[in-house]
Short mmCIF file of C-alpha atoms in Angstrom, two decimals:
data_model
loop_
_atom_site.label_atom_id
_atom_site.label_comp_id
_atom_site.label_asym_id
_atom_site.label_seq_id
_atom_site.Cartn_x
_atom_site.Cartn_y
_atom_site.Cartn_z
CA MET J 1 23.37 0.51 -2.41
CA SER J 2 23.07 -2.21 0.80
CA ILE J 3 19.53 -2.22 2.81
CA GLN J 4 19.41 -1.69 6.24
CA VAL J 5 16.58 -3.23 7.68
CA ARG J 6 15.74 -4.14 11.51
CA THR J 7 12.90 -5.59 13.46
CA MET J 8 11.08 -4.30 16.21
CA ALA J 9 12.62 -7.59 18.38
CA ASP J 10 15.92 -6.48 17.39
CA MET J 11 15.93 -3.08 18.52
CA MET J 12 13.43 -3.72 21.82
CA ALA J 13 16.58 -5.62 22.55
CA SER J 14 18.70 -3.25 22.61
CA GLY J 15 16.63 -0.74 24.43
CA GLU J 16 15.63 1.02 20.87
CA SER J 17 11.80 2.89 19.73
CA PRO J 18 11.71 2.74 15.89
CA ASP J 19 9.82 6.27 15.25
CA ILE J 20 7.52 4.06 12.65
CA LEU J 21 6.76 0.28 12.43
CA PHE J 22 6.97 -0.41 8.53
CA TRP J 23 3.47 -3.24 7.59
CA VAL J 24 5.03 -5.07 4.72
CA GLY J 25 2.38 -7.15 4.15
CA CYS J 26 1.97 -10.05 2.07
CA ALA J 27 1.69 -8.66 -1.24
CA GLY J 28 4.86 -7.02 0.13
CA SER J 29 6.40 -9.76 1.21
CA PHE J 30 5.62 -12.79 -1.49
CA ASP J 31 4.95 -11.43 -4.02
CA ASP J 32 7.77 -10.91 -6.92
CA ARG J 33 6.67 -7.65 -7.95
CA ALA J 34 5.78 -6.04 -4.80
CA LYS J 35 8.88 -7.34 -2.84
CA LYS J 36 10.93 -4.60 -5.59
CA ILE J 37 8.44 -2.52 -3.63
CA THR J 38 9.38 -2.92 -0.31
CA LYS J 39 13.22 -3.21 -1.02
CA ALA J 40 12.66 0.22 -3.20
CA LEU J 41 10.72 1.90 -0.04
CA VAL J 42 13.46 0.61 2.42
CA LYS J 43 16.43 1.99 0.36
CA ILE J 44 14.13 5.41 0.28
CA LEU J 45 13.45 4.86 4.06
CA ASN J 46 17.38 4.18 4.75
CA HIS J 47 18.52 7.11 2.25
CA CYS J 48 16.23 10.02 3.99
CA LYS J 49 17.22 8.61 7.17
CA VAL J 50 14.18 7.42 8.54
CA ASN J 51 14.55 5.54 11.74
CA PHE J 52 11.79 2.17 11.56
CA ALA J 53 12.10 -1.79 12.34
CA VAL J 54 9.86 -4.60 10.73
CA LEU J 55 8.40 -7.06 12.41
CA GLY J 56 9.83 -9.55 10.17
CA THR J 57 8.83 -13.16 10.49
CA ALA J 58 6.26 -11.84 13.80
CA GLU J 59 4.49 -10.08 11.26
CA SER J 60 0.94 -12.42 10.30
CA CYS J 61 -1.83 -11.30 7.48
CA THR J 62 -3.87 -8.10 8.68
CA GLY J 63 -6.50 -10.37 8.51
CA ASP J 64 -8.24 -8.38 5.29
CA PRO J 65 -9.13 -11.05 3.12
CA ALA J 66 -10.78 -13.37 5.23
CA LYS J 67 -13.38 -9.96 6.97
CA ARG J 68 -14.31 -9.51 3.07
CA ALA J 69 -14.58 -13.20 2.56
CA GLY J 70 -17.32 -12.54 5.21
CA ASN J 71 -14.92 -15.22 7.78
CA GLU J 72 -15.28 -12.74 10.73
CA PHE J 73 -13.56 -15.11 13.04
CA THR J 74 -10.40 -15.75 11.69
CA PHE J 75 -9.95 -11.94 10.46
CA GLN J 76 -10.36 -11.55 14.71
CA MET J 77 -8.21 -14.11 15.69
CA GLN J 78 -5.59 -12.51 12.79
CA ALA J 79 -6.65 -9.37 14.54
CA LEU J 80 -6.09 -10.01 17.76
CA MET J 81 -3.31 -12.06 17.45
CA ASN J 82 -1.15 -8.57 15.98
CA ILE J 83 -2.61 -6.28 18.17
CA GLU J 84 -0.89 -7.88 20.86
CA LEU J 85 2.18 -7.92 19.37
CA LEU J 86 1.81 -4.65 18.40
CA ASN J 87 0.71 -3.64 21.39
CA GLY J 88 3.45 -5.49 23.12
CA TYR J 89 5.96 -3.36 21.15
CA GLU J 90 3.90 -0.08 22.68
CA VAL J 91 3.72 0.31 18.53
CA LYS J 92 2.42 4.08 17.87
CA LYS J 93 2.50 4.95 14.19
CA ILE J 94 2.72 2.41 11.19
CA VAL J 95 3.43 2.97 7.66
CA THR J 96 2.63 0.06 4.94
CA ALA J 97 2.62 -0.30 1.11
CA CYS J 98 -0.29 -1.94 0.71
CA PRO J 99 -3.75 -0.38 1.22
CA HIS J 100 -5.92 -2.79 2.25
CA CYS J 101 -3.42 -3.61 4.70
CA PHE J 102 -4.02 0.71 5.37
CA ASN J 103 -7.54 0.27 5.28
CA THR J 104 -7.73 -2.89 8.24
CA LEU J 105 -4.89 -1.43 10.54
CA LYS J 106 -6.75 2.06 10.55
CA ASN J 107 -10.40 1.32 10.94
CA GLU J 108 -10.86 -2.04 12.06
CA TYR J 109 -8.38 -2.43 14.33
CA PRO J 110 -9.33 0.52 17.01
CA ALA J 111 -12.78 -1.51 17.39
CA LEU J 112 -10.42 -4.82 19.06
CA GLY J 113 -8.46 -2.40 20.76
CA GLY J 114 -5.28 -1.69 18.17
CA ASN J 115 -4.83 2.33 17.95
CA TYR J 116 -2.45 3.60 16.09
CA GLU J 117 -1.51 6.36 13.76
CA VAL J 118 -1.58 4.45 10.26
CA ILE J 119 -0.37 6.35 7.14
CA HIS J 120 0.14 4.66 3.24
CA HIS J 121 3.82 5.28 1.66
CA SER J 122 2.87 7.11 -0.40
CA GLN J 123 1.73 10.47 2.29
CA LEU J 124 4.98 9.84 3.60
CA LEU J 125 6.28 10.32 0.59
CA ALA J 126 5.07 13.25 -0.42
CA THR J 127 6.16 14.27 2.87
CA LEU J 128 9.79 13.38 2.36
CA ILE J 129 9.64 15.25 -0.97
CA GLN J 130 7.83 18.35 0.62
CA GLU J 131 11.31 18.38 3.11
CA GLY J 132 13.75 17.84 0.13
CA LYS J 133 14.89 14.36 2.09
CA ILE J 134 13.64 13.21 -2.16
CA LYS J 135 14.83 14.41 -5.64
CA SER J 136 13.75 14.63 -8.72
CA ASN J 137 16.19 12.79 -11.33
CA GLY J 138 15.27 15.77 -13.84
CA THR J 139 13.29 12.89 -16.70
CA SER J 140 10.82 14.42 -18.19
CA GLU J 141 7.56 12.43 -18.79
CA GLU J 142 3.65 11.04 -18.53
CA ILE J 143 2.81 9.71 -15.86
CA ALA J 144 -1.21 8.89 -15.41
CA TYR J 145 -2.42 7.58 -12.19
CA HIS J 146 -4.55 4.69 -11.01
CA ASP J 147 -6.63 5.42 -7.43
CA SER J 148 -6.92 1.64 -5.73
CA CYS J 149 -10.12 2.18 -3.91
CA TYR J 150 -8.75 1.44 -0.13
CA LEU J 151 -6.70 4.03 -0.24
CA GLY J 152 -9.28 6.49 -2.99
CA ARG J 153 -13.03 5.88 -1.77
CA ALA J 154 -12.76 4.26 1.12
CA ASN J 155 -9.89 6.66 3.15
CA GLY J 156 -10.24 9.79 0.66
CA VAL J 157 -5.93 9.36 0.47
CA TYR J 158 -5.89 11.36 -3.09
CA GLU J 159 -3.58 13.77 -3.33
CA ALA J 160 -0.36 12.30 -1.69
CA PRO J 161 0.09 9.79 -4.83
CA ARG J 162 -0.03 12.83 -7.16
CA GLU J 163 2.27 15.18 -5.14
CA ILE J 164 4.45 12.52 -6.11
CA ILE J 165 4.51 12.70 -9.57
CA LEU J 166 4.43 16.14 -9.52
CA GLY J 167 7.06 16.53 -6.93
CA LEU J 168 9.08 14.85 -9.42
CA GLN J 169 8.70 17.37 -11.61
CA LYS J 170 6.54 14.52 -14.08
CA GLU J 171 3.72 15.50 -16.21
CA LEU J 172 0.32 13.94 -14.27
CA LYS J 173 -1.89 12.36 -16.63
CA GLU J 174 -5.66 12.11 -15.12
CA LEU J 175 -7.61 8.86 -16.39
CA LYS J 176 -11.44 9.33 -17.65
CA SER J 177 -12.39 7.36 -14.32
CA CYS J 178 -10.54 9.11 -11.40
CA LYS J 179 -10.74 10.10 -7.79
CA THR J 180 -14.45 9.94 -6.40
CA ASN J 181 -15.34 7.99 -9.82
CA GLY J 182 -12.65 6.41 -9.69
CA LEU J 183 -12.64 2.31 -11.81
CA CYS J 184 -11.79 -0.44 -9.06
CA CYS J 185 -9.28 -3.10 -10.10
CA GLY J 186 -11.41 -5.64 -9.84
CA ALA J 187 -9.88 -6.64 -6.69
CA GLY J 188 -11.71 -5.76 -4.12
CA GLY J 189 -13.60 -8.07 -1.26
CA ALA J 190 -11.41 -10.89 -1.24
CA GLN J 191 -11.55 -11.45 -5.41
CA VAL J 192 -8.23 -11.26 -6.32
CA PHE J 193 -7.93 -14.66 -4.60
CA LYS J 194 -11.00 -16.07 -7.04
CA GLU J 195 -12.37 -16.59 -10.66
CA PRO J 196 -14.50 -13.33 -11.54
CA GLU J 197 -18.34 -13.74 -11.48
CA ALA J 198 -20.30 -14.54 -15.00
CA GLY J 199 -20.46 -10.99 -16.93
CA ALA J 200 -20.77 -9.24 -20.26
CA ILE J 201 -16.75 -8.32 -18.90
CA ASP J 202 -13.95 -8.75 -16.25
CA MET J 203 -13.16 -5.11 -14.22
CA GLN J 204 -9.51 -5.92 -14.52
CA VAL J 205 -9.93 -5.79 -18.76
CA ARG J 206 -12.48 -3.24 -18.36
CA ARG J 207 -9.97 -1.17 -16.74
CA ALA J 208 -7.01 -1.87 -18.14
CA ASN J 209 -9.58 -1.30 -21.65
CA GLU J 210 -9.71 2.34 -20.40
CA ILE J 211 -6.31 2.67 -19.74
CA VAL J 212 -4.80 1.42 -22.94
CA GLU J 213 -7.59 4.26 -24.62
CA SER J 214 -5.87 7.29 -22.71
CA GLY J 215 -2.86 6.49 -24.44
CA ALA J 216 -1.02 6.64 -20.92
CA LYS J 217 2.21 4.80 -21.62
CA LYS J 218 3.19 4.54 -17.76
CA VAL J 219 0.87 4.05 -14.96
CA ALA J 220 1.15 4.67 -11.29
CA ILE J 221 -0.98 2.01 -8.80
CA GLY J 222 0.14 2.60 -5.16
CA CYS J 223 -2.17 -0.97 -4.29
CA PRO J 224 0.12 -4.29 -4.64
CA PHE J 225 -3.58 -5.71 -5.91
CA CYS J 226 -4.37 -3.37 -8.30
CA MET J 227 -0.77 -3.76 -9.18
CA VAL J 228 -1.88 -7.41 -10.31
CA MET J 229 -5.14 -7.31 -11.52
CA LEU J 230 -4.46 -4.48 -14.56
CA GLN J 231 -1.87 -6.73 -15.56
CA ASP J 232 -4.32 -9.25 -15.34
CA GLY J 233 -6.47 -7.42 -17.89
CA LEU J 234 -3.39 -6.30 -19.61
CA ASN J 235 -2.34 -9.31 -20.66
CA LYS J 236 -6.07 -10.15 -21.07
#
């Protein structure tokens, strides 16, 4: 299946405007596993005939890692550059597969002049399933779901990912720590970019142990940072 992706610059040059801007994010652009998520989402958007575009090479980091690491100056420099670009394209609605990008664009950008409707890709996919545009392949299997902190506790998005699992006629398995009591993967606060501090157990190992003990064979994850950390925890 071929992938059709248009850039905002291309659409603007043609006098067109997309309904949604797909914010790919750093992980979705450069991490090998996350790139598969990007391609899969684009295939789904193409299949469902969603009118979307990307920024392409004009897209930069939202500034989330800099802000979480305490470098407010670098964050604002990155954010203001992005906001100028987004406002220049008159972007109204953004979808992203990264909860870190989602949280930053949704909650940090308005104070700097960037006001957009921002949704996580799980919210969009859940809607497409409800509309009957995505259907189950009929394969029955049990799937656990790991709640991302920036999606769940920070923004209250708990049901959309679960609606996808149930909407695809899969059996949802809840982990011991879930929803408002979810357990962090250890990546938050820019921790994914540094070695963990000394302690009894690494956070990703603790969470990985809980997943293994649950007996789950497959775990759905809505965040590329969580995917990296939990794989690291399993490796350890």
